[in-house]
Tab-separated table of C-alpha atoms in Angstrom:
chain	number	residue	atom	x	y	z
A	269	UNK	CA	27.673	-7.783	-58.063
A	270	UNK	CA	27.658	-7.242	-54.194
A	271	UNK	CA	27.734	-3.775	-52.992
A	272	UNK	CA	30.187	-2.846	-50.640
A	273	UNK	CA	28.863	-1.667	-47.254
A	274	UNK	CA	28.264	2.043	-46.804
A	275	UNK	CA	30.653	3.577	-44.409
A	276	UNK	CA	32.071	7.055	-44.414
A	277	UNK	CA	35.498	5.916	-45.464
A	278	UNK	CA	33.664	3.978	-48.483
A	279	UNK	CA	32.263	7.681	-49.781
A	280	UNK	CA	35.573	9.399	-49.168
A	281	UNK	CA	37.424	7.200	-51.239
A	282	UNK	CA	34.630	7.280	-54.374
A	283	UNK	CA	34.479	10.942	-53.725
A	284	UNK	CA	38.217	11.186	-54.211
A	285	UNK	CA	38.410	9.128	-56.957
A	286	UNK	CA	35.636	11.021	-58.655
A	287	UNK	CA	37.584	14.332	-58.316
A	288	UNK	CA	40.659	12.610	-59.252
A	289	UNK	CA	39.414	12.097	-62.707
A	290	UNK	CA	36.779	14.360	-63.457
A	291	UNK	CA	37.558	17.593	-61.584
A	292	UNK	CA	36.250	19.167	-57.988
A	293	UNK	CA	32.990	20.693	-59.639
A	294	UNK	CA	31.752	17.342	-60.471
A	295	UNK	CA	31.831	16.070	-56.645
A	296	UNK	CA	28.013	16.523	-55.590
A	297	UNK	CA	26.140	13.894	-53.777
A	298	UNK	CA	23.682	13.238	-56.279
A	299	UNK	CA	26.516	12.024	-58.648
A	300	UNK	CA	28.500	10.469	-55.486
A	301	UNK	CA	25.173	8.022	-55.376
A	302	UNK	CA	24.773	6.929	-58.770
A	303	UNK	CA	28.185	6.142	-58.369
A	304	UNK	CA	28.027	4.199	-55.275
A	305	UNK	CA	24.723	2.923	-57.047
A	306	UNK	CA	22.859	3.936	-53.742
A	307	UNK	CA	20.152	6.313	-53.268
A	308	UNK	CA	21.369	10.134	-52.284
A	309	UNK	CA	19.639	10.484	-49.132
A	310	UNK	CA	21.431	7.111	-47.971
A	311	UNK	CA	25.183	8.950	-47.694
A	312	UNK	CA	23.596	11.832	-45.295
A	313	UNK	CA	23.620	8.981	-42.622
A	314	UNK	CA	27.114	8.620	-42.975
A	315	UNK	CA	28.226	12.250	-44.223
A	316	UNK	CA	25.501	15.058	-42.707
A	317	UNK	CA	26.719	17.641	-45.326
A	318	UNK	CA	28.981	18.137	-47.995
A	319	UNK	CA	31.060	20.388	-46.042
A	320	UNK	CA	31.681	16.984	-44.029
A	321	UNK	CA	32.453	15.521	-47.509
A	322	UNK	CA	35.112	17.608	-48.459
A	323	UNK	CA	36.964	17.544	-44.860
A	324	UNK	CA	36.657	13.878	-45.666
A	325	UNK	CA	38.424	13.620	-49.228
A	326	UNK	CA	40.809	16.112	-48.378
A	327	UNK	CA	41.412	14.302	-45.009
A	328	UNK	CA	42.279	11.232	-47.033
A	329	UNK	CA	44.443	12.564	-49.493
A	330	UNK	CA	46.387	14.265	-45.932
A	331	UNK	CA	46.955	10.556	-45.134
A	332	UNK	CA	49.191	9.738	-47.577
A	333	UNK	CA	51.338	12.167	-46.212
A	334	UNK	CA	54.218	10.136	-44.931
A	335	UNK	CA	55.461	11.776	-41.433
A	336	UNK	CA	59.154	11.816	-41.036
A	337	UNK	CA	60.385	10.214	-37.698
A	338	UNK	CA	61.307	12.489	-34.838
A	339	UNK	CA	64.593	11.091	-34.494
A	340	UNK	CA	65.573	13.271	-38.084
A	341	UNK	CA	66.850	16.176	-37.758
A	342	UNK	CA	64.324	18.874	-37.475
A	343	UNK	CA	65.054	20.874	-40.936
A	344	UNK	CA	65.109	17.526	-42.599
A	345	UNK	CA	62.153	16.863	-41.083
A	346	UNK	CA	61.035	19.772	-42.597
A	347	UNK	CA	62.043	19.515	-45.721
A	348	UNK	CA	61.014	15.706	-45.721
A	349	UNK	CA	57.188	16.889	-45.112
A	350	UNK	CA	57.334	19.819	-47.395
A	351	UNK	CA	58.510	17.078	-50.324
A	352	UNK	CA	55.612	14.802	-49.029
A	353	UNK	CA	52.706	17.933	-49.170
A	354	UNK	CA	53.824	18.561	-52.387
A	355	UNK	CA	54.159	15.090	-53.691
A	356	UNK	CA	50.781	14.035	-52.216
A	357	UNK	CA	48.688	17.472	-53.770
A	358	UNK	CA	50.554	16.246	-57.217
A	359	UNK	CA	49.256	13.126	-57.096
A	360	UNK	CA	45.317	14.802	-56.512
A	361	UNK	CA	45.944	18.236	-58.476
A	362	UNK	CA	42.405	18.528	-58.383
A	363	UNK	CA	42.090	18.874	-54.796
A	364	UNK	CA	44.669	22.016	-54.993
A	365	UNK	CA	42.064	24.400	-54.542
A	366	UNK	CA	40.069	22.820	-51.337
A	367	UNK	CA	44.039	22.728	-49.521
A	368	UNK	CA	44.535	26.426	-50.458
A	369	UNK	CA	41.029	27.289	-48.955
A	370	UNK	CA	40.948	24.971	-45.602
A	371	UNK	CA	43.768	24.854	-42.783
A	372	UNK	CA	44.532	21.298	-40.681
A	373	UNK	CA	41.395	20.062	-39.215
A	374	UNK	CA	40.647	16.155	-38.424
A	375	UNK	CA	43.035	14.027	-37.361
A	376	UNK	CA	45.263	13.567	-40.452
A	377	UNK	CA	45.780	17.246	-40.987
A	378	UNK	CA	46.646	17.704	-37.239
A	379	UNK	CA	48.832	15.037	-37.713
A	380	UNK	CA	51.125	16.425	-40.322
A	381	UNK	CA	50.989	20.432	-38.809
A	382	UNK	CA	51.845	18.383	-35.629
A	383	UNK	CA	55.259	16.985	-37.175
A	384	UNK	CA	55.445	20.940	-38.898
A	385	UNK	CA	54.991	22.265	-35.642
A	386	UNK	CA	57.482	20.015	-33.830
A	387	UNK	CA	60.422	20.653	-36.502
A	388	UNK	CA	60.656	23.974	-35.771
A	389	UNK	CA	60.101	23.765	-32.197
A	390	UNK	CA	63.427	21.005	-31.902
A	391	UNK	CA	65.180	23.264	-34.279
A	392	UNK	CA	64.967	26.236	-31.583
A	393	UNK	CA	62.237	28.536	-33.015
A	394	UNK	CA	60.880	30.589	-29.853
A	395	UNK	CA	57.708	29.545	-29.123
A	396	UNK	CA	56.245	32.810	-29.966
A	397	UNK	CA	57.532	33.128	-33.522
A	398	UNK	CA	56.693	29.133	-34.540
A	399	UNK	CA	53.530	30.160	-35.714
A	400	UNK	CA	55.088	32.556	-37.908
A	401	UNK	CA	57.870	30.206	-39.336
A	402	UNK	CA	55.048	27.701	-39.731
A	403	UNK	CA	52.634	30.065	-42.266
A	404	UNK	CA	55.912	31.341	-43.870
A	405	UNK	CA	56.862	27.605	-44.627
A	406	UNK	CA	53.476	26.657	-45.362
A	407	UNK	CA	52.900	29.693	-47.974
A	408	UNK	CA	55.547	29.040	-49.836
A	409	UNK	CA	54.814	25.306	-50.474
A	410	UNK	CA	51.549	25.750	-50.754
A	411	UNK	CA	51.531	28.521	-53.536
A	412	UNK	CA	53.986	26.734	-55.243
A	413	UNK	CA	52.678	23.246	-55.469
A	414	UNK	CA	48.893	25.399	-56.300
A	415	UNK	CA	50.363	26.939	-59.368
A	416	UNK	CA	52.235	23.971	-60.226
A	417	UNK	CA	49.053	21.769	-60.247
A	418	UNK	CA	46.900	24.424	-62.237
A	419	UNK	CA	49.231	24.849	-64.361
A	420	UNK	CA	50.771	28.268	-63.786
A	421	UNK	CA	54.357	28.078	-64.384
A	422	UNK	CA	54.179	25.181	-67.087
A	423	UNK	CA	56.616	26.095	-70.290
A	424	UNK	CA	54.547	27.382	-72.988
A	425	UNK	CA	55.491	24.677	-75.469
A	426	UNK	CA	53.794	21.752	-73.235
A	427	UNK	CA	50.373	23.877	-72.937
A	428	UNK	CA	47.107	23.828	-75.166
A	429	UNK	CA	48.251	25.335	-78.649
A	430	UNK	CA	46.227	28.870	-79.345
A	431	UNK	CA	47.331	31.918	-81.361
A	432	UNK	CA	48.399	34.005	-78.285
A	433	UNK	CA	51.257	31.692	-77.695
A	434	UNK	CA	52.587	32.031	-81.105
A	435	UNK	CA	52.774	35.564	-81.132
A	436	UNK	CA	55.820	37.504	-80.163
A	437	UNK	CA	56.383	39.102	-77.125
A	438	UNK	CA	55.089	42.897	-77.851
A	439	UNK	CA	57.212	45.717	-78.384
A	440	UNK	CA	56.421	47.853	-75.842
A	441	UNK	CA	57.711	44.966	-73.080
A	442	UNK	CA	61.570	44.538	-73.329
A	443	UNK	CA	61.357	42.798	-69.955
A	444	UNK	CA	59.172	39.922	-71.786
A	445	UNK	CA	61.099	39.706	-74.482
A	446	UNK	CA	64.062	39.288	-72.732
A	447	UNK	CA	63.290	36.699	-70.607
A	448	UNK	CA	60.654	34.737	-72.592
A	449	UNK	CA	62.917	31.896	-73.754
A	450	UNK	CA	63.685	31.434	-70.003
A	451	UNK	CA	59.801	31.382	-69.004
A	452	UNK	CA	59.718	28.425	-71.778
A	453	UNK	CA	61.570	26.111	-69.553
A	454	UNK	CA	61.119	25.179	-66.005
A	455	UNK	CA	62.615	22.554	-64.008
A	456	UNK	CA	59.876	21.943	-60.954
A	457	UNK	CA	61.663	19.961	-58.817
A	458	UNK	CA	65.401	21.881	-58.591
A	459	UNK	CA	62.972	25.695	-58.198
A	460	UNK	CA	60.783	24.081	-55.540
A	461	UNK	CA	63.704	22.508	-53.981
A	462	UNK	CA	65.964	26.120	-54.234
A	463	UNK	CA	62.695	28.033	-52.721
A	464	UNK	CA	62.565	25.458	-49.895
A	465	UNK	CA	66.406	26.656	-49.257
A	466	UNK	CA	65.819	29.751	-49.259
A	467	UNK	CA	62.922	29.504	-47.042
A	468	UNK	CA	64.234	26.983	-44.500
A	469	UNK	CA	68.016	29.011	-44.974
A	470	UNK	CA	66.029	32.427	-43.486
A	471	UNK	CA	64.079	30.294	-41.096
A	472	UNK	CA	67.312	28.828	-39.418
A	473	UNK	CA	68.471	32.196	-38.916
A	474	UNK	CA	66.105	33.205	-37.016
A	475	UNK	CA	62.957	35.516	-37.365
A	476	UNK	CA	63.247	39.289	-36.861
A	477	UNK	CA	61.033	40.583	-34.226
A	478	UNK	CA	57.260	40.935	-34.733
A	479	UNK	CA	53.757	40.151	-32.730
A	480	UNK	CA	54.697	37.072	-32.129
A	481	UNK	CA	57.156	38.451	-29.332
């Protein structure tokens, strides 16, 4: 079977696929070769380090990030690219931890903190505080959709069976007992969908003063 030819876009997309079913700890070049059925040092041509690698797959994954038109307006916008990020890191859980770690860099990522950027700018953010609204916005969907990928807030019932999940709530926490039928059911999409309310609801009323002044 006919190899196909070695370009940098080539190794992105088998190194993405490789963490998409086997996890980000298995993404070395070594194994990225055998897959490619090419020699190792033959990718450092194409990718000088794995540093480079990573930008890569995560720069890939960015571009599936569908950018809401201009003409919407801007807190749809917002909302529209906040549903994308979060759709989009679903869809490569395992790459959860390299977004959390790495801001916008290459041109997909400046593409979608461009479109970010712009939403708050046409919905009348000062200039000096968009920065502010953008790390607020960003923080919130980005420590949501983390813990949603990993696993964090999914119901007890739907995780690995063990003992500690059969055994009830302790005595000395009323707080846990109280509320542990309620932490055994989540709805994802109408809590991400209320935080980005309440989120985009304070943003659209403006920030209170700070350095960005």
């Amino acid at each position: 079977m006919t190899r196909p030819l070695l370009t940098a876009e080539v190794i992105f997309s088998a190194a993405l696929r490789l963490v998409d079913t086997e996890g980000l700890e298995t993404l070395t070049m070594r194994r990225l070769a055998a897959d490619l059925g090419v020699a190792p040092m033959s990718l450092y041509s194409h990718i000088p380090t794995k540093d480079d690698l990573l930008i890569g797959v995560v720069g890939l994954a960015t571009a599936e990030i569908q950018i809401p038109s201009r003409e919407m307006p801007p807190w749809d916008a917002l909302r529209s690219l906040t549903r994308e990020f979060r759709r989009v890191t679903l869809l490569h859980p395992n790459l959860a931890p390299l977004i959390m770690t790495r801001p916008p860099t290459g041109a997909e990522g400046l593409r979608t903190l461009e479109s970010a950027l712009d939403a708050l700018h046409r919905a009348g953010i000062e200039p000096g505080q968009i920065a502010r609204a953008y790390r607020l916005s960003a923080s919130f969907a980005i420590g949501f959709v983390s813990l949603e990928a990993g696993g964090f807030f999914r119901p007890l019932a739907t995780r690995d069976p063990g003992p500690e999940l059969h055994s009830p709530p302790p005595e000395g926490a009323p707080r846990v007992q109280e509320t542990a039928k309620y932490l055994a059911e989540w709805d994802s999409d109408a809590e991400f969908e209320a935080g980005m309310d309440v989120i985009i609801g304070f943003l659209s009323r403006g920030l209170p003063a700070g350095d960005g002044d």
